[in-house]
C-alpha positions as a Python dict, from the first residue, in 0.01 Angstrom:
ca = {
    (1, 'M'): (0, 0, 0),
    (2, 'D'): (-346, 125, 89),
    (3, 'R'): (-327, 502, 48),
    (4, 'S'): (-669, 548, 202),
    (5, 'S'): (-546, 414, 537),
    (6, 'K'): (-531, 664, 823),
    (7, 'W'): (-170, 555, 881),
    (8, 'F'): (-54, 626, 528),
    (9, 'P'): (43, 994, 585),
    (10, 'Y'): (261, 895, 880),
    (11, 'L'): (425, 613, 685),
    (12, 'A'): (481, 846, 389),
    (13, 'L'): (645, 1103, 616),
    (14, 'T'): (866, 831, 766),
    (15, 'A'): (985, 725, 421),
    (16, 'L'): (1062, 1087, 329),
    (17, 'V'): (1251, 1134, 656),
    (18, 'L'): (1470, 830, 585),
    (19, 'A'): (1542, 952, 230),
    (20, 'E'): (1637, 1300, 354),
    (21, 'L'): (1845, 1155, 638),
    (22, 'S'): (2061, 964, 389),
    (23, 'A'): (2109, 1282, 183),
    (24, 'S'): (2173, 1532, 462),
    (25, 'Y'): (2455, 1319, 605),
    (26, 'E'): (2673, 1439, 319),
    (27, 'T'): (2620, 1808, 393),
    (28, 'S'): (2857, 1841, 687),
    (29, 'M'): (3061, 1522, 711),
    (30, 'V'): (3362, 1687, 546),
    (31, 'F'): (3382, 1976, 796),
    (32, 'A'): (3539, 1765, 1070),
    (33, 'A'): (3800, 1642, 823),
    (34, 'L'): (3913, 1987, 703),
    (35, 'P'): (4225, 2005, 926),
    (36, 'T'): (4322, 1649, 827),
    (37, 'L'): (4265, 1716, 457),
    (38, 'L'): (4467, 2038, 482),
    (39, 'R'): (4760, 1831, 607),
    (40, 'E'): (4721, 1572, 330),
    (41, 'F'): (4655, 1831, 57),
    (42, 'P'): (4848, 2147, 159),
    (43, 'D'): (4632, 2376, -54),
    (44, 'P'): (4389, 2580, 163),
    (45, 'I'): (4201, 2729, -130),
    (46, 'G'): (4175, 2392, -304),
    (47, 'V'): (4051, 2221, 12),
    (48, 'S'): (3793, 2496, 61),
    (49, 'W'): (3640, 2379, -268),
    (50, 'L'): (3548, 2051, -101),
    (51, 'V'): (3282, 2263, 71),
    (52, 'T'): (3216, 2504, -215),
    (53, 'G'): (3211, 2236, -488),
    (54, 'Y'): (2944, 2040, -302),
    (55, 'L'): (2732, 2351, -254),
    (56, 'V'): (2762, 2458, -618),
    (57, 'G'): (2670, 2106, -727),
    (58, 'S'): (2379, 2115, -483),
    (59, 'A'): (2257, 2440, -638),
    (60, 'A'): (2278, 2302, -992),
    (61, 'F'): (2099, 1976, -915),
    (62, 'A'): (1832, 2145, -702),
    (63, 'A'): (1762, 2396, -980),
    (64, 'V'): (1721, 2140, -1255),
    (65, 'C'): (1595, 1831, -1078),
    (66, 'A'): (1337, 1986, -849),
    (67, 'R'): (1156, 2110, -1159),
    (68, 'L'): (1209, 1775, -1334),
    (69, 'G'): (1036, 1618, -1034),
    (70, 'D'): (730, 1838, -1092),
    (71, 'L'): (730, 1735, -1459),
    (72, 'Y'): (822, 1365, -1455),
    (73, 'G'): (741, 1247, -1103),
    (74, 'R'): (910, 1355, -781),
    (75, 'A'): (969, 1002, -652),
    (76, 'R'): (1140, 897, -975),
    (77, 'I'): (1377, 1194, -972),
    (78, 'L'): (1437, 1149, -598),
    (79, 'V'): (1566, 796, -656),
    (80, 'I'): (1789, 910, -943),
    (81, 'M'): (1940, 1189, -728),
    (82, 'L'): (2026, 948, -450),
    (83, 'L'): (2189, 709, -697),
    (84, 'L'): (2398, 992, -843),
    (85, 'S'): (2498, 1087, -490),
    (86, 'A'): (2615, 730, -432),
    (87, 'I'): (2831, 748, -747),
    (88, 'G'): (2986, 1075, -626),
    (89, 'S'): (3060, 915, -289),
    (90, 'A'): (3237, 624, -460),
    (91, 'M'): (3445, 869, -668),
    (92, 'A'): (3550, 1058, -355),
    (93, 'A'): (3632, 743, -159),
    (94, 'W'): (3876, 628, -427),
    (95, 'A'): (3998, 974, -536),
    (96, 'P'): (4374, 966, -619),
    (97, 'T'): (4406, 1348, -622),
    (98, 'L'): (4242, 1655, -472),
    (99, 'A'): (4087, 1737, -810),
    (100, 'W'): (3910, 1399, -820),
    (101, 'L'): (3797, 1446, -461),
    (102, 'I'): (3644, 1785, -547),
    (103, 'A'): (3471, 1630, -850),
    (104, 'G'): (3323, 1355, -632),
    (105, 'R'): (3198, 1612, -384),
    (106, 'A'): (3037, 1814, -665),
    (107, 'L'): (2851, 1503, -785),
    (108, 'Q'): (2748, 1431, -427),
    (109, 'G'): (2573, 1767, -453),
    (110, 'S'): (2289, 1584, -627),
    (111, 'A'): (2169, 1517, -272),
    (112, 'G'): (2082, 1887, -259),
    (113, 'A'): (1773, 1816, -469),
    (114, 'V'): (1637, 1564, -219),
    (115, 'L'): (1483, 1808, 32),
    (116, 'P'): (1281, 2012, -222),
    (117, 'L'): (1161, 1687, -380),
    (118, 'C'): (1059, 1563, -34),
    (119, 'F'): (873, 1891, 25),
    (120, 'G'): (685, 1835, -301),
    (121, 'L'): (600, 1475, -208),
    (122, 'A'): (487, 1592, 136),
    (123, 'R'): (243, 1838, -20),
    (124, 'L'): (118, 1560, -246),
    (125, 'H'): (68, 1292, 21),
    (126, 'L'): (6, 1471, 353),
    (127, 'P'): (-332, 1616, 456),
    (128, 'A'): (-339, 1998, 478),
    (129, 'P'): (-353, 2021, 861),
    (130, 'M'): (-48, 1795, 887),
    (131, 'L'): (159, 1974, 620),
    (132, 'P'): (322, 2254, 830),
    (133, 'I'): (442, 2005, 1091),
    (134, 'G'): (549, 1762, 817),
    (135, 'I'): (760, 2033, 652),
    (136, 'G'): (909, 2108, 993),
    (137, 'V'): (992, 1742, 1054),
    (138, 'L'): (1168, 1719, 717),
    (139, 'A'): (1362, 2037, 788),
    (140, 'G'): (1455, 1895, 1129),
    (141, 'T'): (1572, 1578, 961),
    (142, 'A'): (1809, 1787, 750),
    (143, 'S'): (1955, 1924, 1074),
    (144, 'L'): (1979, 1582, 1239),
    (145, 'G'): (2139, 1425, 932),
    (146, 'A'): (2397, 1702, 915),
    (147, 'G'): (2477, 1649, 1283),
    (148, 'L'): (2512, 1273, 1242),
    (149, 'G'): (2730, 1327, 936),
    (150, 'F'): (2956, 1566, 1125),
    (151, 'L'): (2988, 1326, 1420),
    (152, 'A'): (3041, 1017, 1206),
    (153, 'G'): (3296, 1199, 990),
    (154, 'A'): (3492, 1312, 1296),
    (155, 'I'): (3503, 965, 1451),
    (156, 'I'): (3611, 813, 1120),
    (157, 'V'): (3883, 1074, 1067),
    (158, 'D'): (4022, 1026, 1418),
    (159, 'H'): (4021, 646, 1415),
    (160, 'I'): (4026, 515, 1055),
    (161, 'S'): (4070, 719, 738),
    (162, 'W'): (3878, 1008, 585),
    (163, 'R'): (3803, 787, 282),
    (164, 'W'): (3564, 578, 492),
    (165, 'M'): (3340, 884, 533),
    (166, 'F'): (3256, 854, 167),
    (167, 'T'): (3220, 477, 183),
    (168, 'L'): (2954, 520, 451),
    (169, 'S'): (2775, 791, 250),
    (170, 'F'): (2776, 554, -49),
    (171, 'G'): (2584, 293, 152),
    (172, 'L'): (2341, 544, 298),
    (173, 'A'): (2256, 691, -42),
    (174, 'L'): (2181, 345, -181),
    (175, 'A'): (1961, 267, 120),
    (176, 'G'): (1769, 594, 79),
    (177, 'A'): (1711, 522, -289),
    (178, 'A'): (1582, 173, -210),
    (179, 'I'): (1337, 301, 52),
    (180, 'A'): (1198, 570, -179),
    (181, 'A'): (1166, 324, -469),
    (182, 'C'): (978, 73, -256),
    (183, 'F'): (736, 319, -97),
    (184, 'F'): (642, 571, -368),
    (185, 'P'): (523, 494, -722),
    (186, 'L'): (795, 576, -976),
    (187, 'R'): (551, 619, -1265),
    (188, 'G'): (318, 910, -1324),
    (189, 'A'): (254, 1182, -1067),
    (190, 'G'): (405, 1446, -1295),
    (191, 'A'): (267, 1738, -1492),
    (192, 'R'): (256, 1744, -1870),
    (193, 'L'): (548, 1933, -2024),
    (194, 'Q'): (445, 2213, -2259),
    (195, 'G'): (713, 2271, -2525),
    (196, 'D'): (1079, 2176, -2515),
    (197, 'L'): (1261, 2098, -2192),
    (198, 'D'): (1468, 2402, -2092),
    (199, 'V'): (1791, 2223, -1999),
    (200, 'L'): (2016, 2515, -2098),
    (201, 'G'): (1833, 2755, -1867),
    (202, 'G'): (1866, 2506, -1585),
    (203, 'I'): (2244, 2486, -1599),
    (204, 'L'): (2359, 2818, -1750),
    (205, 'F'): (2369, 2989, -1411),
    (206, 'V'): (2626, 2736, -1282),
    (207, 'P'): (2931, 2872, -1469),
    (208, 'G'): (2827, 3222, -1362),
    (209, 'V'): (2819, 3127, -995),
    (210, 'V'): (3144, 2929, -1019),
    (211, 'G'): (3306, 3224, -1196),
    (212, 'I'): (3209, 3462, -916),
    (213, 'L'): (3348, 3222, -654),
    (214, 'L'): (3670, 3177, -850),
    (215, 'A'): (3700, 3554, -890),
    (216, 'A'): (3666, 3595, -511),
    (217, 'T'): (3929, 3326, -455),
    (218, 'D'): (4167, 3478, -709),
    (219, 'A'): (4115, 3825, -562),
    (220, 'F'): (4252, 3686, -236),
    (221, 'R'): (4555, 3546, -420),
    (222, 'W'): (4624, 3831, -661),
    (223, 'G'): (4444, 4133, -518),
    (224, 'V'): (4096, 4280, -567),
    (225, 'L'): (4208, 4514, -849),
    (226, 'D'): (4411, 4253, -1035),
    (227, 'P'): (4299, 4250, -1405),
    (228, 'R'): (4258, 3871, -1399),
    (229, 'S'): (4021, 3879, -1101),
    (230, 'L'): (3824, 4170, -1244),
    (231, 'A'): (3796, 4007, -1588),
    (232, 'L'): (3674, 3678, -1441),
    (233, 'G'): (3420, 3854, -1218),
    (234, 'I'): (3285, 4065, -1504),
    (235, 'A'): (3260, 3760, -1732),
    (236, 'A'): (3073, 3566, -1461),
    (237, 'L'): (2825, 3849, -1412),
    (238, 'G'): (2777, 3862, -1789),
    (239, 'V'): (2692, 3490, -1794),
    (240, 'L'): (2437, 3539, -1515),
    (241, 'A'): (2281, 3833, -1702),
    (242, 'L'): (2261, 3618, -2018),
    (243, 'W'): (2101, 3338, -1819),
    (244, 'A'): (1838, 3572, -1667),
    (245, 'R'): (1754, 3716, -2009),
    (246, 'Y'): (1726, 3370, -2160),
    (247, 'E'): (1497, 3241, -1884),
    (248, 'L'): (1271, 3548, -1898),
    (249, 'R'): (1219, 3493, -2271),
    (250, 'H'): (1172, 3115, -2259),
    (251, 'P'): (804, 3008, -2287),
    (252, 'A'): (852, 2729, -2031),
    (253, 'P'): (1161, 2814, -1824),
    (254, 'L'): (1309, 2543, -1606),
    (255, 'I'): (1397, 2808, -1348),
    (256, 'D'): (1106, 3051, -1345),
    (257, 'I'): (1257, 3385, -1242),
    (258, 'R'): (909, 3537, -1231),
    (259, 'L'): (809, 3280, -968),
    (260, 'L'): (1117, 3378, -769),
    (261, 'A'): (1015, 3745, -796),
    (262, 'R'): (685, 3695, -610),
    (263, 'R'): (706, 3915, -302),
    (264, 'E'): (665, 3649, -34),
    (265, 'I'): (886, 3395, -211),
    (266, 'L'): (1153, 3659, -279),
    (267, 'L'): (1163, 3786, 80),
    (268, 'A'): (1150, 3437, 232),
    (269, 'N'): (1440, 3332, 11),
    (270, 'G'): (1625, 3648, 108),
    (271, 'V'): (1589, 3563, 477),
    (272, 'F'): (1724, 3213, 427),
    (273, 'S'): (2001, 3327, 192),
    (274, 'M'): (2133, 3559, 465),
    (275, 'C'): (2108, 3271, 710),
    (276, 'A'): (2309, 3051, 472),
    (277, 'F'): (2569, 3321, 411),
    (278, 'G'): (2619, 3388, 781),
    (279, 'A'): (2491, 3154, 1051),
    (280, 'M'): (2545, 2833, 853),
    (281, 'Q'): (2919, 2901, 861),
    (282, 'T'): (2919, 2843, 1239),
    (283, 'T'): (3028, 2482, 1185),
    (284, 'I'): (3347, 2600, 1013),
    (285, 'I'): (3421, 2846, 1296),
    (286, 'V'): (3360, 2590, 1571),
    (287, 'T'): (3557, 2316, 1394),
    (288, 'M'): (3859, 2541, 1346),
    (289, 'L'): (3846, 2687, 1699),
    (290, 'V'): (3817, 2352, 1876),
    (291, 'Q'): (4099, 2185, 1680),
    (292, 'Q'): (4338, 2482, 1667),
    (293, 'P'): (4641, 2443, 1900),
    (294, 'T'): (4627, 2622, 2235),
    (295, 'W'): (4964, 2792, 2178),
    (296, 'T'): (4789, 3024, 1930),
    (297, 'L'): (4596, 3169, 2230),
    (298, 'V'): (4274, 3125, 2032),
    (299, 'G'): (4225, 2751, 1979),
    (300, 'L'): (4122, 2487, 2231),
    (301, 'G'): (4356, 2208, 2114),
    (302, 'A'): (4103, 1924, 2093),
    (303, 'T'): (4040, 1646, 1840),
    (304, 'A'): (3801, 1627, 1544),
    (305, 'T'): (3574, 1401, 1750),
    (306, 'A'): (3564, 1663, 2026),
    (307, 'A'): (3469, 1927, 1768),
    (308, 'A'): (3186, 1706, 1647),
    (309, 'L'): (3065, 1643, 2002),
    (310, 'V'): (3053, 2019, 2054),
    (311, 'K'): (2835, 2068, 1744),
    (312, 'F'): (2620, 1754, 1759),
    (313, 'P'): (2394, 1870, 2047),
    (314, 'A'): (2315, 2181, 1842),
    (315, 'Y'): (2212, 1969, 1543),
    (316, 'A'): (2011, 1737, 1769),
    (317, 'V'): (1825, 2028, 1932),
    (318, 'G'): (1771, 2170, 1584),
    (319, 'T'): (1572, 1856, 1505),
    (320, 'V'): (1318, 1978, 1761),
    (321, 'G'): (1350, 2341, 1650),
    (322, 'S'): (1223, 2275, 1299),
    (323, 'P'): (888, 2117, 1396),
    (324, 'F'): (849, 2398, 1649),
    (325, 'G'): (913, 2646, 1367),
    (326, 'G'): (640, 2475, 1164),
    (327, 'L'): (403, 2485, 1461),
    (328, 'L'): (484, 2852, 1526),
    (329, 'T'): (416, 2933, 1161),
    (330, 'S'): (77, 2764, 1180),
    (331, 'R'): (-8, 2964, 1494),
    (332, 'I'): (122, 3318, 1427),
    (333, 'G'): (199, 3317, 1053),
    (334, 'G'): (522, 3313, 856),
    (335, 'R'): (622, 3676, 920),
    (336, 'G'): (617, 3647, 1298),
    (337, 'A'): (784, 3306, 1296),
    (338, 'A'): (1058, 3430, 1061),
    (339, 'I'): (1131, 3734, 1279),
    (340, 'W'): (1156, 3520, 1592),
    (341, 'S'): (1374, 3259, 1420),
    (342, 'A'): (1615, 3511, 1266),
    (343, 'S'): (1639, 3702, 1595),
    (344, 'I'): (1730, 3388, 1792),
    (345, 'M'): (1993, 3297, 1532),
    (346, 'T'): (2145, 3647, 1528),
    (347, 'G'): (2146, 3672, 1905),
    (348, 'G'): (2351, 3353, 1922),
    (349, 'L'): (2599, 3488, 1669),
    (350, 'L'): (2646, 3811, 1865),
    (351, 'A'): (2698, 3612, 2185),
    (352, 'L'): (2958, 3394, 2010),
    (353, 'L'): (3134, 3708, 1887),
    (354, 'A'): (3148, 3838, 2245),
    (355, 'D'): (3294, 3516, 2389),
    (356, 'H'): (3424, 3194, 2229),
    (357, 'S'): (3688, 3105, 2485),
    (358, 'S'): (3574, 2760, 2599),
    (359, 'I'): (3407, 2444, 2477),
    (360, 'A'): (3108, 2503, 2709),
    (361, 'I'): (3049, 2847, 2557),
    (362, 'L'): (3080, 2715, 2201),
    (363, 'L'): (2833, 2439, 2289),
    (364, 'A'): (2575, 2672, 2444),
    (365, 'F'): (2583, 2944, 2180),
    (366, 'G'): (2601, 2687, 1901),
    (367, 'I'): (2272, 2539, 2025),
    (368, 'V'): (2105, 2881, 2022),
    (369, 'I'): (2226, 2952, 1668),
    (370, 'Q'): (2114, 2611, 1540),
    (371, 'I'): (1769, 2647, 1695),
    (372, 'G'): (1722, 2970, 1499),
    (373, 'I'): (1850, 2812, 1177),
    (374, 'S'): (1627, 2507, 1216),
    (375, 'M'): (1320, 2718, 1288),
    (376, 'L'): (1394, 2920, 973),
    (377, 'Y'): (1417, 2600, 767),
    (378, 'A'): (1058, 2516, 857),
    (379, 'T'): (923, 2871, 847),
    (380, 'V'): (1071, 2958, 507),
    (381, 'G'): (973, 2616, 371),
    (382, 'N'): (611, 2669, 473),
    (383, 'I'): (596, 3022, 331),
    (384, 'I'): (733, 2907, -4),
    (385, 'V'): (532, 2585, -30),
    (386, 'L'): (205, 2768, 39),
    (387, 'A'): (287, 3068, -183),
    (388, 'A'): (379, 2856, -488),
    (389, 'P'): (134, 2702, -737),
    (390, 'T'): (67, 2337, -657),
    (391, 'D'): (218, 2212, -983),
    (392, 'R'): (542, 2405, -919),
    (393, 'T'): (589, 2327, -550),
    (394, 'S'): (914, 2134, -585),
    (395, 'E'): (1046, 2396, -828),
    (396, 'A'): (981, 2676, -578),
    (397, 'A'): (1140, 2475, -298),
    (398, 'G'): (1424, 2389, -534),
    (399, 'L'): (1486, 2756, -609),
    (400, 'S'): (1511, 2811, -235),
    (401, 'S'): (1768, 2532, -213),
    (402, 'V'): (1958, 2685, -506),
    (403, 'L'): (1984, 3023, -334),
    (404, 'R'): (2072, 2863, -1),
    (405, 'A'): (2350, 2659, -161),
    (406, 'I'): (2484, 2956, -358),
    (407, 'F'): (2489, 3189, -58),
    (408, 'Q'): (2628, 2916, 167),
    (409, 'A'): (2904, 2856, -89),
    (410, 'I'): (2983, 3227, -110),
    (411, 'G'): (2969, 3253, 268),
    (412, 'S'): (3207, 2960, 316),
    (413, 'Q'): (3455, 3119, 77),
    (414, 'V'): (3425, 3455, 253),
    (415, 'V'): (3469, 3301, 599),
    (416, 'L'): (3761, 3077, 499),
    (417, 'L'): (3936, 3362, 319),
    (418, 'T'): (3869, 3592, 616),
    (419, 'L'): (4022, 3336, 852),
    (420, 'A'): (4324, 3315, 623),
    (421, 'S'): (4362, 3694, 611),
    (422, 'S'): (4528, 3727, 952),
    (423, 'T'): (4725, 3429, 1080),
    (424, 'I'): (4988, 3318, 1328),
    (425, 'A'): (5252, 3055, 1247),
    (426, 'L'): (5455, 2818, 1462),
    (427, 'E'): (5757, 3035, 1389),
    (428, 'A'): (5844, 3319, 1155),
    (429, 'G'): (5779, 3193, 805),
    (430, 'G'): (5678, 2859, 952),
    (431, 'S'): (5393, 2626, 867),
    (432, 'P'): (5115, 2560, 936),
    (433, 'A'): (4960, 2902, 993),
    (434, 'Y'): (4644, 2940, 1202),
    (435, 'P'): (4383, 3221, 1217),
    (436, 'D'): (4441, 3469, 1497),
    (437, 'G'): (4181, 3632, 1721),
    (438, 'R'): (4128, 3926, 1486),
    (439, 'A'): (4046, 3691, 1195),
    (440, 'Y'): (3786, 3501, 1398),
    (441, 'A'): (3629, 3826, 1522),
    (442, 'L'): (3602, 3967, 1169),
    (443, 'A'): (3443, 3646, 1038),
    (444, 'L'): (3185, 3649, 1319),
    (445, 'I'): (3106, 4018, 1257),
    (446, 'I'): (3032, 3939, 891),
    (447, 'M'): (2809, 3648, 994),
    (448, 'A'): (2618, 3856, 1252),
    (449, 'A'): (2565, 4136, 997),
    (450, 'A'): (2401, 3882, 765),
    (451, 'G'): (2173, 3782, 1055),
    (452, 'V'): (2063, 4143, 1103),
    (453, 'A'): (1982, 4161, 730),
    (454, 'A'): (1771, 3843, 769),
    (455, 'I'): (1568, 4006, 1048),
    (456, 'A'): (1503, 4312, 831),
    (457, 'M'): (1381, 4098, 540),
    (458, 'A'): (1158, 3893, 771),
    (459, 'A'): (999, 4213, 900),
    (460, 'A'): (918, 4313, 540),
    (461, 'L'): (702, 4001, 486),
    (462, 'K'): (328, 4050, 478),
    (463, 'K'): (157, 3974, 806),
    (464, 'E'): (-59, 3711, 639),
    (465, 'A'): (239, 3523, 488),
    (466, 'A'): (180, 3151, 549),
    (467, 'A'): (-102, 3253, 780),
    (468, 'P'): (-276, 2990, 993),
    (469, 'R'): (-546, 2797, 805),
    (470, 'P'): (-903, 2838, 921),
    (471, 'A'): (-1048, 2539, 1096),
    (472, 'A'): (-1225, 2291, 875),
    (473, 'A'): (-1600, 2308, 880),
}
């Protein structure tokens, strides 16, 4: 293909959009199936790991493979990630047990490396004036793909079987890999590696993160002060400390902690981590509220498809919100855009806390929250892409995806455990048990508090962060 053609940047962006669309489908498709899976596998904590396992896998693959893309070619690693995601989908579709299903979801997490790799390819192939909008379009695609995945998963669960969700994701991942392989060269386009490849540093943080999540889960089962929970938590923190020390001493770290410590990158990641911990749990809240029986005096008693139809408009509007976030960043700078985005998101959360009594209210406030999230995707992406060295763009974006996945995983555990902390059953000692109004209120308070923290971090950014580029001479 003629890369000097004026149409090439638009075609390149289209190919990246299709690749990201096939990956982002997997992010939320399982949410609509949570009530169904809880009935088939009556283990709430185990089923919660269908969300957490994917996010932890996403963090691991984004950490390692985004940097591998910088070193060995982003298009090549992009195709490999999509193929691994297809294998994970096949495992989940045929899983005989919950453990196998969780393992398939964790391998599906390889799709988490796709967006940072697409950001890196966008910086490589798009002209500078087009880059902020291109980043916004890719971030919007992540929102649209998640919405389509949620809707498709709900329809499949209501009318066929949850296993077909994974069959569809298998086909989409293969299609995304084929498009990327046909459009982008799979040879070259990588930096020269200096020294040995730091594989250990790329994966050592994973057991630490998993240990912290398991300690939180076990604390709910056994109690916060139980020696087993405390020992696991301390051991996990020790592993993370060992990983940080190892990476700081490595001459060519796969995860460059010093890069993460740059002021603008650190604060931008902090903003999005709080968004992931709080606002990104809205899908869980809405799904549970819509499908919970009306006799609990909290739920709305609808189907999984109805829950998806409530959330899908928010994801669809978010597709527009991300390019607008990119445009806003190019006009007023990253700091201003981040403050506006986080404020919109937090305002929606506070409104949802005040009233979540009808489908219309959930729909309206869900749209507001998703607009803020989608704008933050583009704003944070632009700040990080422009603050990072060119040869480490995908790595910097990958680190952002790592933190987002980790905090989203922690947030999902916190929200699910909070919802399980105060329940109402069909009858005394009966089953199933559903969250009561107090549990939902507490979960939303935690999410809104994270939004306030995101606003504070956005305000601490420098005014010139991701500032508008001067016009070309």
